Amino acid sequence: MPTPKRTEKLQIMLDDEELKVIDDWRFEHRMPTRAAAIRELIRRGLIAEDIEEPDTEGKSTTDFRIEPE
């Protein structure tokens, strides 16, 4: 079955540290592109069941950061 064509573009802003965390994960897992790595991280996050719900009360977008482990 053919893969559906990607027609939507999603833009996010990251600082240098956040981008480094993603790029380090990408290279560690030998992902072909940054976009593929981000899609895989999103997929993993969506299927994960053993994580806490995010605390969103009174928070803005700047409160949600990508942190190194």
PDB file of N, CA, C and O in Angstrom:
ATOM      1  N   MET A   1       0.853  -1.186   0.000  1.00  0.00           N
ATOM      2  CA  MET A   1       0.000   0.000   0.000  1.00  0.00           C
ATOM      3  C   MET A   1       0.894   1.242   0.000  1.00  0.00           C
ATOM      4  O   MET A   1       1.806   1.367   0.820  1.00  0.00           O
ATOM      5  N   PRO A   2       0.649   2.196  -0.901  1.00  0.00           N
ATOM      6  CA  PRO A   2       1.500   3.384  -0.974  1.00  0.00           C
ATOM      7  C   PRO A   2       1.353   4.276   0.260  1.00  0.00           C
ATOM      8  O   PRO A   2       0.291   4.357   0.872  1.00  0.00           O
ATOM      9  N   THR A   3       2.440   4.938   0.601  1.00  0.00           N
ATOM     10  CA  THR A   3       2.425   5.877   1.713  1.00  0.00           C
ATOM     11  C   THR A   3       1.726   7.152   1.285  1.00  0.00           C
ATOM     12  O   THR A   3       1.992   7.671   0.200  1.00  0.00           O
ATOM     13  N   PRO A   4       0.810   7.678   2.130  1.00  0.00           N
ATOM     14  CA  PRO A   4       0.132   8.924   1.757  1.00  0.00           C
ATOM     15  C   PRO A   4       1.145  10.073   1.613  1.00  0.00           C
ATOM     16  O   PRO A   4       2.128  10.126   2.349  1.00  0.00           O
ATOM     17  N   LYS A   5       0.883  10.948   0.669  1.00  0.00           N
ATOM     18  CA  LYS A   5       1.752  12.092   0.445  1.00  0.00           C
ATOM     19  C   LYS A   5       1.595  13.086   1.596  1.00  0.00           C
ATOM     20  O   LYS A   5       0.483  13.357   2.050  1.00  0.00           O
ATOM     21  N   ARG A   6       2.690  13.619   2.053  1.00  0.00           N
ATOM     22  CA  ARG A   6       2.653  14.634   3.115  1.00  0.00           C
ATOM     23  C   ARG A   6       2.344  15.985   2.482  1.00  0.00           C
ATOM     24  O   ARG A   6       3.082  16.458   1.618  1.00  0.00           O
ATOM     25  N   THR A   7       1.261  16.586   2.939  1.00  0.00           N
ATOM     26  CA  THR A   7       0.836  17.857   2.340  1.00  0.00           C
ATOM     27  C   THR A   7       0.792  19.005   3.342  1.00  0.00           C
ATOM     28  O   THR A   7       0.569  20.140   2.961  1.00  0.00           O
ATOM     29  N   GLU A   8       0.963  18.696   4.621  1.00  0.00           N
ATOM     30  CA  GLU A   8       0.888  19.738   5.646  1.00  0.00           C
ATOM     31  C   GLU A   8       2.289  20.032   6.186  1.00  0.00           C
ATOM     32  O   GLU A   8       3.078  19.123   6.399  1.00  0.00           O
ATOM     33  N   LYS A   9       2.541  21.299   6.416  1.00  0.00           N
ATOM     34  CA  LYS A   9       3.823  21.736   6.949  1.00  0.00           C
ATOM     35  C   LYS A   9       3.605  22.237   8.371  1.00  0.00           C
ATOM     36  O   LYS A   9       2.654  22.978   8.636  1.00  0.00           O
ATOM     37  N   LEU A  10       4.463  21.819   9.265  1.00  0.00           N
ATOM     38  CA  LEU A  10       4.381  22.223  10.661  1.00  0.00           C
ATOM     39  C   LEU A  10       5.671  22.942  11.025  1.00  0.00           C
ATOM     40  O   LEU A  10       6.760  22.398  10.838  1.00  0.00           O
ATOM     41  N   GLN A  11       5.550  24.148  11.526  1.00  0.00           N
ATOM     42  CA  GLN A  11       6.725  24.902  11.940  1.00  0.00           C
ATOM     43  C   GLN A  11       6.768  24.993  13.451  1.00  0.00           C
ATOM     44  O   GLN A  11       5.748  25.267  14.090  1.00  0.00           O
ATOM     45  N   ILE A  12       7.960  24.763  14.015  1.00  0.00           N
ATOM     46  CA  ILE A  12       8.168  24.984  15.436  1.00  0.00           C
ATOM     47  C   ILE A  12       9.477  25.749  15.595  1.00  0.00           C
ATOM     48  O   ILE A  12      10.372  25.651  14.759  1.00  0.00           O
ATOM     49  N   MET A  13       9.546  26.506  16.648  1.00  0.00           N
ATOM     50  CA  MET A  13      10.765  27.246  16.950  1.00  0.00           C
ATOM     51  C   MET A  13      11.495  26.528  18.076  1.00  0.00           C
ATOM     52  O   MET A  13      10.885  26.163  19.084  1.00  0.00           O
ATOM     53  N   LEU A  14      12.789  26.300  17.903  1.00  0.00           N
ATOM     54  CA  LEU A  14      13.629  25.661  18.903  1.00  0.00           C
ATOM     55  C   LEU A  14      14.852  26.528  19.143  1.00  0.00           C
ATOM     56  O   LEU A  14      15.329  27.195  18.225  1.00  0.00           O
ATOM     57  N   ASP A  15      15.366  26.488  20.368  1.00  0.00           N
ATOM     58  CA  ASP A  15      16.634  27.182  20.594  1.00  0.00           C
ATOM     59  C   ASP A  15      17.777  26.206  20.293  1.00  0.00           C
ATOM     60  O   ASP A  15      17.554  25.032  19.972  1.00  0.00           O
ATOM     61  N   ASP A  16      19.002  26.680  20.375  1.00  0.00           N
ATOM     62  CA  ASP A  16      20.153  25.852  20.026  1.00  0.00           C
ATOM     63  C   ASP A  16      20.263  24.597  20.883  1.00  0.00           C
ATOM     64  O   ASP A  16      20.590  23.518  20.381  1.00  0.00           O
ATOM     65  N   GLU A  17      19.970  24.709  22.173  1.00  0.00           N
ATOM     66  CA  GLU A  17      20.064  23.550  23.068  1.00  0.00           C
ATOM     67  C   GLU A  17      19.020  22.494  22.724  1.00  0.00           C
ATOM     68  O   GLU A  17      19.314  21.297  22.733  1.00  0.00           O
ATOM     69  N   GLU A  18      17.793  22.925  22.435  1.00  0.00           N
ATOM     70  CA  GLU A  18      16.738  21.983  22.079  1.00  0.00           C
ATOM     71  C   GLU A  18      17.081  21.264  20.777  1.00  0.00           C
ATOM     72  O   GLU A  18      16.906  20.048  20.655  1.00  0.00           O
ATOM     73  N   LEU A  19      17.578  22.009  19.815  1.00  0.00           N
ATOM     74  CA  LEU A  19      17.953  21.413  18.539  1.00  0.00           C
ATOM     75  C   LEU A  19      19.099  20.419  18.717  1.00  0.00           C
ATOM     76  O   LEU A  19      19.104  19.349  18.097  1.00  0.00           O
ATOM     77  N   LYS A  20      20.037  20.722  19.591  1.00  0.00           N
ATOM     78  CA  LYS A  20      21.151  19.808  19.846  1.00  0.00           C
ATOM     79  C   LYS A  20      20.648  18.496  20.432  1.00  0.00           C
ATOM     80  O   LYS A  20      21.108  17.420  20.041  1.00  0.00           O
ATOM     81  N   VAL A  21      19.694  18.553  21.353  1.00  0.00           N
ATOM     82  CA  VAL A  21      19.137  17.332  21.943  1.00  0.00           C
ATOM     83  C   VAL A  21      18.509  16.464  20.849  1.00  0.00           C
ATOM     84  O   VAL A  21      18.730  15.245  20.798  1.00  0.00           O
ATOM     85  N   ILE A  22      17.746  17.076  19.963  1.00  0.00           N
ATOM     86  CA  ILE A  22      17.104  16.321  18.882  1.00  0.00           C
ATOM     87  C   ILE A  22      18.148  15.770  17.919  1.00  0.00           C
ATOM     88  O   ILE A  22      18.098  14.596  17.526  1.00  0.00           O
ATOM     89  N   ASP A  23      19.106  16.585  17.528  1.00  0.00           N
ATOM     90  CA  ASP A  23      20.136  16.122  16.606  1.00  0.00           C
ATOM     91  C   ASP A  23      20.986  15.011  17.217  1.00  0.00           C
ATOM     92  O   ASP A  23      21.336  14.048  16.536  1.00  0.00           O
ATOM     93  N   ASP A  24      21.315  15.126  18.488  1.00  0.00           N
ATOM     94  CA  ASP A  24      22.076  14.061  19.151  1.00  0.00           C
ATOM     95  C   ASP A  24      21.287  12.755  19.127  1.00  0.00           C
ATOM     96  O   ASP A  24      21.838  11.684  18.841  1.00  0.00           O
ATOM     97  N   TRP A  25      19.976  12.821  19.405  1.00  0.00           N
ATOM     98  CA  TRP A  25      19.132  11.626  19.375  1.00  0.00           C
ATOM     99  C   TRP A  25      19.090  11.067  17.948  1.00  0.00           C
ATOM    100  O   TRP A  25      19.200   9.856  17.746  1.00  0.00           O
ATOM    101  N   ARG A  26      18.962  11.957  16.984  1.00  0.00           N
ATOM    102  CA  ARG A  26      18.904  11.539  15.579  1.00  0.00           C
ATOM    103  C   ARG A  26      20.151  10.752  15.195  1.00  0.00           C
ATOM    104  O   ARG A  26      20.058   9.666  14.621  1.00  0.00           O
ATOM    105  N   PHE A  27      21.320  11.287  15.503  1.00  0.00           N
ATOM    106  CA  PHE A  27      22.556  10.621  15.095  1.00  0.00           C
ATOM    107  C   PHE A  27      22.787   9.335  15.878  1.00  0.00           C
ATOM    108  O   PHE A  27      23.253   8.340  15.335  1.00  0.00           O
ATOM    109  N   GLU A  28      22.420   9.335  17.152  1.00  0.00           N
ATOM    110  CA  GLU A  28      22.556   8.133  17.976  1.00  0.00           C
ATOM    111  C   GLU A  28      21.703   6.989  17.429  1.00  0.00           C
ATOM    112  O   GLU A  28      22.088   5.823  17.504  1.00  0.00           O
ATOM    113  N   HIS A  29      20.552   7.333  16.864  1.00  0.00           N
ATOM    114  CA  HIS A  29      19.633   6.325  16.343  1.00  0.00           C
ATOM    115  C   HIS A  29      19.695   6.199  14.818  1.00  0.00           C
ATOM    116  O   HIS A  29      18.856   5.525  14.216  1.00  0.00           O
ATOM    117  N   ARG A  30      20.665   6.859  14.217  1.00  0.00           N
ATOM    118  CA  ARG A  30      20.932   6.752  12.780  1.00  0.00           C
ATOM    119  C   ARG A  30      19.697   7.063  11.924  1.00  0.00           C
ATOM    120  O   ARG A  30      19.410   6.387  10.933  1.00  0.00           O
ATOM    121  N   MET A  31      18.979   8.088  12.314  1.00  0.00           N
ATOM    122  CA  MET A  31      17.802   8.504  11.550  1.00  0.00           C
ATOM    123  C   MET A  31      18.284   9.248  10.300  1.00  0.00           C
ATOM    124  O   MET A  31      19.244  10.016  10.371  1.00  0.00           O
ATOM    125  N   PRO A  32      17.609   9.078   9.164  1.00  0.00           N
ATOM    126  CA  PRO A  32      18.096   9.661   7.915  1.00  0.00           C
ATOM    127  C   PRO A  32      18.001  11.191   7.843  1.00  0.00           C
ATOM    128  O   PRO A  32      18.818  11.826   7.183  1.00  0.00           O
ATOM    129  N   THR A  33      17.001  11.762   8.504  1.00  0.00           N
ATOM    130  CA  THR A  33      16.827  13.216   8.457  1.00  0.00           C
ATOM    131  C   THR A  33      16.336  13.720   9.806  1.00  0.00           C
ATOM    132  O   THR A  33      15.826  12.955  10.627  1.00  0.00           O
ATOM    133  N   ARG A  34      16.457  15.009  10.010  1.00  0.00           N
ATOM    134  CA  ARG A  34      15.924  15.637  11.221  1.00  0.00           C
ATOM    135  C   ARG A  34      14.407  15.474  11.269  1.00  0.00           C
ATOM    136  O   ARG A  34      13.832  15.183  12.316  1.00  0.00           O
ATOM    137  N   ALA A  35      13.744  15.632  10.125  1.00  0.00           N
ATOM    138  CA  ALA A  35      12.286  15.486  10.081  1.00  0.00           C
ATOM    139  C   ALA A  35      11.870  14.065  10.462  1.00  0.00           C
ATOM    140  O   ALA A  35      10.905  13.871  11.210  1.00  0.00           O
ATOM    141  N   ALA A  36      12.598  13.061   9.975  1.00  0.00           N
ATOM    142  CA  ALA A  36      12.280  11.673  10.317  1.00  0.00           C
ATOM    143  C   ALA A  36      12.459  11.450  11.815  1.00  0.00           C
ATOM    144  O   ALA A  36      11.645  10.770  12.450  1.00  0.00           O
ATOM    145  N   ALA A  37      13.507  12.016  12.389  1.00  0.00           N
ATOM    146  CA  ALA A  37      13.743  11.870  13.828  1.00  0.00           C
ATOM    147  C   ALA A  37      12.614  12.503  14.627  1.00  0.00           C
ATOM    148  O   ALA A  37      12.113  11.908  15.591  1.00  0.00           O
ATOM    149  N   ILE A  38      12.180  13.677  14.225  1.00  0.00           N
ATOM    150  CA  ILE A  38      11.101  14.362  14.945  1.00  0.00           C
ATOM    151  C   ILE A  38       9.799  13.577  14.813  1.00  0.00           C
ATOM    152  O   ILE A  38       9.068  13.405  15.791  1.00  0.00           O
ATOM    153  N   ARG A  39       9.508  13.057  13.616  1.00  0.00           N
ATOM    154  CA  ARG A  39       8.303  12.231  13.453  1.00  0.00           C
ATOM    155  C   ARG A  39       8.365  10.993  14.346  1.00  0.00           C
ATOM    156  O   ARG A  39       7.365  10.608  14.962  1.00  0.00           O
ATOM    157  N   GLU A  40       9.531  10.360  14.443  1.00  0.00           N
ATOM    158  CA  GLU A  40       9.673   9.178  15.288  1.00  0.00           C
ATOM    159  C   GLU A  40       9.502   9.532  16.762  1.00  0.00           C
ATOM    160  O   GLU A  40       8.859   8.795  17.522  1.00  0.00           O
ATOM    161  N   LEU A  41      10.056  10.654  17.186  1.00  0.00           N
ATOM    162  CA  LEU A  41       9.886  11.079  18.580  1.00  0.00           C
ATOM    163  C   LEU A  41       8.427  11.383  18.889  1.00  0.00           C
ATOM    164  O   LEU A  41       7.924  11.032  19.958  1.00  0.00           O
ATOM    165  N   ILE A  42       7.738  12.013  17.963  1.00  0.00           N
ATOM    166  CA  ILE A  42       6.304  12.281  18.146  1.00  0.00           C
ATOM    167  C   ILE A  42       5.535  10.965  18.228  1.00  0.00           C
ATOM    168  O   ILE A  42       4.683  10.786  19.099  1.00  0.00           O
ATOM    169  N   ARG A  43       5.831  10.031  17.316  1.00  0.00           N
ATOM    170  CA  ARG A  43       5.149   8.731  17.323  1.00  0.00           C
ATOM    171  C   ARG A  43       5.338   8.038  18.667  1.00  0.00           C
ATOM    172  O   ARG A  43       4.379   7.563  19.273  1.00  0.00           O
ATOM    173  N   ARG A  44       6.580   8.025  19.160  1.00  0.00           N
ATOM    174  CA  ARG A  44       6.865   7.384  20.440  1.00  0.00           C
ATOM    175  C   ARG A  44       6.109   8.065  21.576  1.00  0.00           C
ATOM    176  O   ARG A  44       5.612   7.405  22.481  1.00  0.00           O
ATOM    177  N   GLY A  45       6.051   9.394  21.544  1.00  0.00           N
ATOM    178  CA  GLY A  45       5.332  10.119  22.583  1.00  0.00           C
ATOM    179  C   GLY A  45       3.839   9.837  22.564  1.00  0.00           C
ATOM    180  O   GLY A  45       3.205   9.719  23.611  1.00  0.00           O
ATOM    181  N   LEU A  46       3.286   9.696  21.387  1.00  0.00           N
ATOM    182  CA  LEU A  46       1.849   9.451  21.271  1.00  0.00           C
ATOM    183  C   LEU A  46       1.449   8.055  21.722  1.00  0.00           C
ATOM    184  O   LEU A  46       0.324   7.859  22.199  1.00  0.00           O
ATOM    185  N   ILE A  47       2.340   7.078  21.589  1.00  0.00           N
ATOM    186  CA  ILE A  47       1.978   5.719  21.999  1.00  0.00           C
ATOM    187  C   ILE A  47       2.427   5.396  23.419  1.00  0.00           C
ATOM    188  O   ILE A  47       2.027   4.378  23.969  1.00  0.00           O
ATOM    189  N   ALA A  48       3.237   6.257  24.026  1.00  0.00           N
ATOM    190  CA  ALA A  48       3.726   6.000  25.378  1.00  0.00           C
ATOM    191  C   ALA A  48       2.564   6.040  26.364  1.00  0.00           C
ATOM    192  O   ALA A  48       1.730   6.937  26.330  1.00  0.00           O
ATOM    193  N   GLU A  49       2.532   5.049  27.246  1.00  0.00           N
ATOM    194  CA  GLU A  49       1.439   4.968  28.213  1.00  0.00           C
ATOM    195  C   GLU A  49       1.900   5.173  29.645  1.00  0.00           C
ATOM    196  O   GLU A  49       1.076   5.375  30.527  1.00  0.00           O
ATOM    197  N   ASP A  50       3.177   5.121  29.889  1.00  0.00           N
ATOM    198  CA  ASP A  50       3.665   5.163  31.259  1.00  0.00           C
ATOM    199  C   ASP A  50       4.258   6.523  31.637  1.00  0.00           C
ATOM    200  O   ASP A  50       5.163   6.609  32.445  1.00  0.00           O
ATOM    201  N   ILE A  51       3.729   7.585  31.040  1.00  0.00           N
ATOM    202  CA  ILE A  51       4.209   8.934  31.364  1.00  0.00           C
ATOM    203  C   ILE A  51       3.067   9.755  31.953  1.00  0.00           C
ATOM    204  O   ILE A  51       1.894   9.502  31.673  1.00  0.00           O
ATOM    205  N   GLU A  52       3.436  10.723  32.764  1.00  0.00           N
ATOM    206  CA  GLU A  52       2.434  11.571  33.408  1.00  0.00           C
ATOM    207  C   GLU A  52       1.823  12.550  32.411  1.00  0.00           C
ATOM    208  O   GLU A  52       2.467  12.952  31.442  1.00  0.00           O
ATOM    209  N   GLU A  53       0.597  12.946  32.694  1.00  0.00           N
ATOM    210  CA  GLU A  53      -0.051  13.992  31.903  1.00  0.00           C
ATOM    211  C   GLU A  53       0.688  15.302  32.130  1.00  0.00           C
ATOM    212  O   GLU A  53       1.143  15.573  33.248  1.00  0.00           O
ATOM    213  N   PRO A  54       0.807  16.147  31.119  1.00  0.00           N
ATOM    214  CA  PRO A  54       1.493  17.425  31.323  1.00  0.00           C
ATOM    215  C   PRO A  54       0.677  18.361  32.213  1.00  0.00           C
ATOM    216  O   PRO A  54      -0.551  18.386  32.143  1.00  0.00           O
ATOM    217  N   ASP A  55       1.374  19.105  33.034  1.00  0.00           N
ATOM    218  CA  ASP A  55       0.742  20.126  33.868  1.00  0.00           C
ATOM    219  C   ASP A  55       0.654  21.390  33.022  1.00  0.00           C
ATOM    220  O   ASP A  55       1.657  22.047  32.756  1.00  0.00           O
ATOM    221  N   THR A  56      -0.543  21.731  32.578  1.00  0.00           N
ATOM    222  CA  THR A  56      -0.718  22.867  31.680  1.00  0.00           C
ATOM    223  C   THR A  56      -1.349  24.086  32.359  1.00  0.00           C
ATOM    224  O   THR A  56      -1.441  25.147  31.744  1.00  0.00           O
ATOM    225  N   GLU A  57      -1.765  23.921  33.591  1.00  0.00           N
ATOM    226  CA  GLU A  57      -2.460  24.999  34.307  1.00  0.00           C
ATOM    227  C   GLU A  57      -1.568  26.242  34.426  1.00  0.00           C
ATOM    228  O   GLU A  57      -0.502  26.202  35.044  1.00  0.00           O
ATOM    229  N   GLY A  58      -2.005  27.341  33.833  1.00  0.00           N
ATOM    230  CA  GLY A  58      -1.304  28.611  33.946  1.00  0.00           C
ATOM    231  C   GLY A  58       0.023  28.678  33.212  1.00  0.00           C
ATOM    232  O   GLY A  58       0.818  29.581  33.464  1.00  0.00           O
ATOM    233  N   LYS A  59       0.284  27.757  32.307  1.00  0.00           N
ATOM    234  CA  LYS A  59       1.567  27.732  31.607  1.00  0.00           C
ATOM    235  C   LYS A  59       1.419  28.235  30.181  1.00  0.00           C
ATOM    236  O   LYS A  59       0.362  28.145  29.579  1.00  0.00           O
ATOM    237  N   SER A  60       2.536  28.731  29.651  1.00  0.00           N
ATOM    238  CA  SER A  60       2.560  29.189  28.260  1.00  0.00           C
ATOM    239  C   SER A  60       3.518  28.299  27.468  1.00  0.00           C
ATOM    240  O   SER A  60       4.182  27.424  28.024  1.00  0.00           O
ATOM    241  N   THR A  61       3.619  28.557  26.200  1.00  0.00           N
ATOM    242  CA  THR A  61       4.455  27.738  25.325  1.00  0.00           C
ATOM    243  C   THR A  61       5.921  27.714  25.764  1.00  0.00           C
ATOM    244  O   THR A  61       6.600  26.709  25.594  1.00  0.00           O
ATOM    245  N   THR A  62       6.402  28.786  26.359  1.00  0.00           N
ATOM    246  CA  THR A  62       7.804  28.823  26.783  1.00  0.00           C
ATOM    247  C   THR A  62       8.084  27.918  27.981  1.00  0.00           C
ATOM    248  O   THR A  62       9.237  27.636  28.285  1.00  0.00           O
ATOM    249  N   ASP A  63       7.028  27.444  28.647  1.00  0.00           N
ATOM    250  CA  ASP A  63       7.206  26.536  29.776  1.00  0.00           C
ATOM    251  C   ASP A  63       7.447  25.089  29.333  1.00  0.00           C
ATOM    252  O   ASP A  63       7.797  24.246  30.136  1.00  0.00           O
ATOM    253  N   PHE A  64       7.264  24.808  28.060  1.00  0.00           N
ATOM    254  CA  PHE A  64       7.432  23.456  27.542  1.00  0.00           C
ATOM    255  C   PHE A  64       8.697  23.408  26.702  1.00  0.00           C
ATOM    256  O   PHE A  64       8.749  23.898  25.579  1.00  0.00           O
ATOM    257  N   ARG A  65       9.739  22.854  27.292  1.00  0.00           N
ATOM    258  CA  ARG A  65      11.058  22.822  26.656  1.00  0.00           C
ATOM    259  C   ARG A  65      11.540  21.393  26.488  1.00  0.00           C
ATOM    260  O   ARG A  65      11.152  20.508  27.217  1.00  0.00           O
ATOM    261  N   ILE A  66      12.415  21.212  25.540  1.00  0.00           N
ATOM    262  CA  ILE A  66      13.099  19.940  25.352  1.00  0.00           C
ATOM    263  C   ILE A  66      14.367  19.998  26.175  1.00  0.00           C
ATOM    264  O   ILE A  66      15.220  20.858  25.964  1.00  0.00           O
ATOM    265  N   GLU A  67      14.474  19.111  27.141  1.00  0.00           N
ATOM    266  CA  GLU A  67      15.615  19.101  28.038  1.00  0.00           C
ATOM    267  C   GLU A  67      16.452  17.849  27.803  1.00  0.00           C
ATOM    268  O   GLU A  67      15.892  16.777  27.604  1.00  0.00           O
ATOM    269  N   PRO A  68      17.779  17.971  27.886  1.00  0.00           N
ATOM    270  CA  PRO A  68      18.609  16.755  27.804  1.00  0.00           C
ATOM    271  C   PRO A  68      18.365  15.874  29.007  1.00  0.00           C
ATOM    272  O   PRO A  68      18.031  16.373  30.084  1.00  0.00           O
ATOM    273  N   GLU A  69      18.505  14.583  28.824  1.00  0.00           N
ATOM    274  CA  GLU A  69      18.283  13.653  29.940  1.00  0.00           C
ATOM    275  C   GLU A  69      19.433  13.703  30.903  1.00  0.00           C
ATOM    276  O   GLU A  69      20.523  13.953  30.651  1.00  0.00           O
TER     277      GLU A  69
END
